[in-house]
Amino acid sequence: MTNAVCGLADTGSVLIVDGALHASLIPEIHIAVLKQSDILPSLPDAMHLIKDTHAAVFVTGPSRTADIEMTLTIGVHGPKEIHVFLT
């Protein structure tokens, strides 16, 4: 579980920065806690929030990749599920 900095309405992503990063991509289920007022419309609206951070990641869910043979692999990076609780 992490305290996210903000959420993005258009993608369903949450922004995790600095110290909380270690917990954001490893678990299969990621739970983030946000204030309702911290939901922003899109990525450009959130860019000012990462200006003074050492590291930042927008977590959306499991990664999707396909190799040369077009074999789809889901969940190599990122959580398989993300749940956001609003306060």
mmCIF file of C-alpha atoms in Angstrom:
data_model
loop_
_atom_site.group_PDB
_atom_site.id
_atom_site.type_symbol
_atom_site.label_atom_id
_atom_site.label_comp_id
_atom_site.label_asym_id
_atom_site.label_seq_id
_atom_site.Cartn_x
_atom_site.Cartn_y
_atom_site.Cartn_z
ATOM 1 C CA MET A 1 0.000 0.000 0.000
ATOM 2 C CA THR A 2 1.302 3.452 -0.866
ATOM 3 C CA ASN A 3 0.265 7.031 -0.429
ATOM 4 C CA ALA A 4 0.117 8.226 -3.991
ATOM 5 C CA VAL A 5 0.830 11.840 -4.890
ATOM 6 C CA CYS A 6 -1.970 12.067 -7.439
ATOM 7 C CA GLY A 7 -4.143 10.058 -9.764
ATOM 8 C CA LEU A 8 -4.770 10.606 -13.469
ATOM 9 C CA ALA A 9 -8.397 10.440 -14.530
ATOM 10 C CA ASP A 10 -7.726 9.719 -18.198
ATOM 11 C CA THR A 11 -5.478 6.658 -17.676
ATOM 12 C CA GLY A 12 -6.302 5.461 -14.163
ATOM 13 C CA SER A 13 -2.624 5.839 -13.219
ATOM 14 C CA VAL A 14 -1.288 6.898 -9.836
ATOM 15 C CA LEU A 15 1.937 8.834 -9.254
ATOM 16 C CA ILE A 16 4.385 7.362 -6.746
ATOM 17 C CA VAL A 17 7.572 9.269 -5.870
ATOM 18 C CA ASP A 18 10.878 8.800 -4.068
ATOM 19 C CA GLY A 19 10.630 6.641 -0.917
ATOM 20 C CA ALA A 20 7.372 4.903 -1.864
ATOM 21 C CA LEU A 21 8.785 3.560 -5.136
ATOM 22 C CA HIS A 22 10.151 0.387 -3.570
ATOM 23 C CA ALA A 23 6.605 -0.785 -2.879
ATOM 24 C CA SER A 24 4.919 0.299 -6.089
ATOM 25 C CA LEU A 25 5.956 -2.247 -8.732
ATOM 26 C CA ILE A 26 6.787 -5.430 -6.840
ATOM 27 C CA PRO A 27 3.449 -6.654 -5.420
ATOM 28 C CA GLU A 28 0.829 -8.359 -7.582
ATOM 29 C CA ILE A 29 -1.853 -6.151 -6.016
ATOM 30 C CA HIS A 30 -1.091 -2.472 -5.462
ATOM 31 C CA ILE A 31 -3.316 -0.427 -3.160
ATOM 32 C CA ALA A 32 -2.979 3.352 -3.330
ATOM 33 C CA VAL A 33 -4.616 5.945 -1.090
ATOM 34 C CA LEU A 34 -5.524 9.354 -2.528
ATOM 35 C CA LYS A 35 -7.527 12.407 -1.622
ATOM 36 C CA GLN A 36 -10.364 13.037 -4.063
ATOM 37 C CA SER A 37 -8.922 16.481 -4.725
ATOM 38 C CA ASP A 38 -5.651 14.871 -5.931
ATOM 39 C CA ILE A 39 -7.236 13.336 -9.027
ATOM 40 C CA LEU A 40 -5.995 15.308 -12.011
ATOM 41 C CA PRO A 41 -7.339 15.197 -15.581
ATOM 42 C CA SER A 42 -4.186 13.999 -17.384
ATOM 43 C CA LEU A 43 -0.389 13.689 -17.435
ATOM 44 C CA PRO A 44 0.370 17.332 -18.356
ATOM 45 C CA ASP A 45 -1.537 18.413 -15.224
ATOM 46 C CA ALA A 46 0.757 16.277 -13.034
ATOM 47 C CA MET A 47 4.170 17.119 -14.476
ATOM 48 C CA HIS A 48 4.808 19.951 -12.018
ATOM 49 C CA LEU A 49 4.555 17.402 -9.165
ATOM 50 C CA ILE A 50 7.671 15.498 -10.253
ATOM 51 C CA LYS A 51 9.886 18.549 -10.744
ATOM 52 C CA ASP A 52 11.698 18.276 -7.390
ATOM 53 C CA THR A 53 11.699 14.482 -6.953
ATOM 54 C CA HIS A 54 14.602 12.067 -7.259
ATOM 55 C CA ALA A 55 12.493 9.358 -8.854
ATOM 56 C CA ALA A 56 8.893 9.033 -9.953
ATOM 57 C CA VAL A 57 6.703 6.426 -11.614
ATOM 58 C CA PHE A 58 3.143 6.433 -12.902
ATOM 59 C CA VAL A 59 1.634 3.054 -12.005
ATOM 60 C CA THR A 60 -1.244 1.935 -14.188
ATOM 61 C CA GLY A 61 -1.234 -1.838 -14.003
ATOM 62 C CA PRO A 62 0.533 -4.781 -15.594
ATOM 63 C CA SER A 63 2.909 -4.204 -18.455
ATOM 64 C CA ARG A 64 2.142 -5.598 -21.887
ATOM 65 C CA THR A 65 4.816 -6.663 -24.299
ATOM 66 C CA ALA A 66 5.120 -8.860 -27.376
ATOM 67 C CA ASP A 67 8.303 -10.351 -28.770
ATOM 68 C CA ILE A 68 9.219 -10.706 -32.435
ATOM 69 C CA GLU A 69 6.840 -13.654 -32.809
ATOM 70 C CA MET A 70 4.017 -11.452 -31.466
ATOM 71 C CA THR A 71 3.508 -13.521 -28.323
ATOM 72 C CA LEU A 72 1.729 -11.272 -25.828
ATOM 73 C CA THR A 73 3.097 -11.325 -22.289
ATOM 74 C CA ILE A 74 1.241 -9.472 -19.549
ATOM 75 C CA GLY A 75 2.531 -8.578 -16.108
ATOM 76 C CA VAL A 76 6.299 -8.748 -16.437
ATOM 77 C CA HIS A 77 6.538 -5.322 -14.769
ATOM 78 C CA GLY A 78 4.009 -3.597 -12.584
ATOM 79 C CA PRO A 79 1.188 -4.915 -10.444
ATOM 80 C CA LYS A 80 -1.461 -7.192 -11.925
ATOM 81 C CA GLU A 81 -4.161 -5.201 -10.112
ATOM 82 C CA ILE A 82 -4.289 -1.641 -8.825
ATOM 83 C CA HIS A 83 -6.939 -0.423 -6.398
ATOM 84 C CA VAL A 84 -7.303 3.227 -5.422
ATOM 85 C CA PHE A 85 -9.060 4.269 -2.220
ATOM 86 C CA LEU A 86 -10.242 7.867 -2.066
ATOM 87 C CA THR A 87 -10.404 9.800 1.203
#
